[in-house]
């Protein structure tokens, strides 16, 4: 019972600590923290438009968080969500632009599947290298992020368009835009992807907790030797785990390409969503419901912070620092609980 | 009598669970004092109290007659108490010397004076007859050597009182002999020793007195010269224990397992099993006996599909199962109680109930079309937990939280329940107390009596002699002799294990 309590308490406390530290910095730099946080709240949930924007921002965070959490639960550290997201983004936009006259029921799923497939392929490579050659997935996935960034930029400029900085907008039949959601949120950019994100969270929970595949994947994550002894194919499971994780990340990219932006453009640097996904997964305790809640928080912080300079005069940079502090406390609290559990384990021996 | 350590009326509770209840232990100067008790009786708790890791709720500790308060391990070190842990606390990539001086390095101008440290280690190892190479890396030396490093570590810190926590659990018979000599040498140099163990033979051999605890309560202290193993066992378990497992004569039938000309390489690519022949019939227990590292592990891994076979054939009920994948081997009718239950036998972070279907989770009724049915899994688990007397708070308790004996019972339950034709039991009683050992031996014999073939691998000669119907001696990857346990002696087995073919029985 006390264990369940800590599972909930640790992330909540770390968020509060981050906000507190942010408040101290605001005071130190001569700003009013109450006004600052009020502006943050208003910017995130102040009216239906802002709420819509927050939910829209939350959508790719859910996918990125699920991708990291899924790999983590099966014993792998997928740092490559950013890259998987970028290739997924490109693939679904490409499909969205390339096909005309397809009915929506075919075109949209096709475009999303393309994103999932591209992300899965980007996850397959480090998974395969880990399974066959024992190359550590962290190193390969970091490298694959840069590869993804430059490959997608190259494709946008030289393959899909003629030297342009962005692709065409995807056809209506591949778009996630929802007039209904836009209407009720005062024409925010909220799109149908939010439904898919929630469904994806349920799928991840079901896959890990309820299927034989999840049983195997988690067993391999905990103890490869015992899994091999029990007749499971350890290498296949490692690859599969990275493929599924990559597919989640790839669909996260589809959300950007088919929903938020409607196209893809040259990125000079990373979108950051994949990396924030690591924080989302950690804050959410690597569970499906936790990821959804953490993604909501991150979405609110990202969107709400835009309002802070306007309404309370807190400079943009400070907002970034506050967000960074929250991530820091989340990460360090995670380290603390990890250290505590390690310590307890040793003692028990 | 002069006591160097007195623990009087110690009581320690954890959240209402009384681990130690009014336990008294008095260690005289220059004696080897055994602390005997079953797994989970509270031995480790008591020693952790002495070592300053836990604070007792009641009772007092005296060192050389002085009342002391030991609040942390450093304080215990200062009082001259040193602990040789069961799980070694060594840095694998450091040298012997670096490990010994770690945290207490001789310094010279702010840098570690390795020369002086090595000199000190050499002196200590000569003084106590603990032969080690001070410059060797821990990763490169044997388990027995690593234990010597642990002992030297405590001596380097000036320990006068040494606590050995189950020191022989990880050692080979030869290494155990050497350890006993080392303990005697330590006593000669004026040290006092507390030996935590549940091996009665060792107590009878080296100890002066023994304090028995059972279920957290002190049962009493007896002189070893005035007791015998049977008496100690009944004190420890609280009832009479039989050592020689009673069993009827085996009625072996057809061959179940046949191994012909099997050769297997170890992980370094060196041939570990060489052209080995062996057969196990239905209704008999064949014990494989040999010094560790003579190909036993590789042999079992090859049979169960965990290791590649270089040549030769393994047949089960006349069917060639050579180089089958582990799952195919299991489905063909082989069950396997693995040597290392933590590494291979269990997923420690899974609930114990979930571990019960580790090989069968993909079959009905535990899953259907890829969807797990945890209700059925736990139903099965509960039946096995009851049938095999696995003591666990519930079926959802993590396997990690169970004691070694209960983990082992769970594995045995799982393997036996699959109703295999061949049951391979590798060191099934390693690290267990007499009660659990008795239980496991009975289960193995029960399987035999049901007409199953049982292949038993053990480094304990007693176990091999007691349980087996035939003994196959393995030496350098070959079966050098097959003998009848009724007609052989420990001496003969010892000679065979050492590679002497004198007195060898017929070759199979």
Coordinates of C-alpha atoms in Angstrom, one line a residue, chain A residues 3 206 208-220 222-233 345-349, chain B residues 54 87 306 326-327 336-338 342-347 349-350 354-355 357-359 361-362 367 370-372 374 400 411 414-415:
Chain A
X3 CA 4.4 1.5 -2.4
X206 CA -3.3 -4.0 -23.0
X208 CA 2.0 -5.2 -21.9
X209 CA -0.4 -6.4 -19.3
X210 CA -2.8 -8.7 -21.0
X211 CA -1.1 -10.5 -23.9
X212 CA 1.4 -13.3 -24.1
X213 CA 3.5 -11.0 -26.1
X214 CA 3.6 -8.5 -23.2
X215 CA 4.4 -11.4 -20.8
X216 CA 7.4 -12.4 -23.0
X217 CA 8.6 -8.8 -23.6
X218 CA 8.6 -7.9 -19.9
X219 CA 10.2 -11.3 -18.9
X220 CA 13.0 -10.6 -21.4
X222 CA 13.7 -8.4 -16.5
X223 CA 15.8 -11.5 -17.0
X224 CA 17.1 -12.6 -20.4
X225 CA 18.6 -15.8 -19.0
X226 CA 15.4 -17.0 -17.4
X227 CA 13.5 -16.1 -20.6
X228 CA 15.9 -18.1 -22.7
X229 CA 15.7 -21.0 -20.3
X230 CA 11.9 -20.8 -20.5
X231 CA 12.1 -21.2 -24.3
X232 CA 11.5 -17.6 -25.3
X233 CA 13.3 -16.1 -28.3
X345 CA 17.6 -4.6 -2.4
X346 CA 21.2 -4.7 -1.2
X347 CA 20.0 -4.6 2.4
X348 CA 17.6 -7.4 1.8
X349 CA 20.3 -9.7 0.6
Chain B
X54 CA 20.1 -2.7 12.3
X87 CA 27.8 -12.4 -1.7
X306 CA 20.6 -23.8 -24.2
X326 CA 14.8 -24.9 -25.5
X327 CA 11.0 -24.7 -26.1
X336 CA 14.8 -28.7 -15.9
X337 CA 15.5 -27.4 -12.4
X338 CA 18.3 -25.0 -13.2
X342 CA 18.0 -16.5 -9.7
X343 CA 19.7 -16.4 -13.1
X344 CA 17.7 -19.0 -15.0
X345 CA 14.9 -20.3 -12.8
X346 CA 12.8 -17.3 -12.1
X347 CA 12.0 -13.8 -13.3
X349 CA 10.5 -9.2 -10.6
X350 CA 7.4 -11.2 -11.6
X354 CA 3.2 -15.6 -12.8
X355 CA 6.6 -17.5 -12.6
X357 CA 3.8 -20.6 -16.1
X358 CA 7.2 -19.4 -17.4
X359 CA 7.3 -22.2 -20.0
X361 CA 2.1 -19.3 -20.6
X362 CA 1.4 -19.6 -24.3
X367 CA -3.7 -17.9 -22.6
X370 CA -2.4 -14.4 -27.5
X371 CA -4.4 -13.0 -24.7
X372 CA -3.3 -14.0 -21.2
X374 CA -4.2 -14.4 -15.4
X400 CA 12.3 -11.8 -5.3
X411 CA 10.5 -24.1 -9.4
X414 CA 6.4 -25.9 -11.8
X415 CA 8.8 -28.4 -13.4

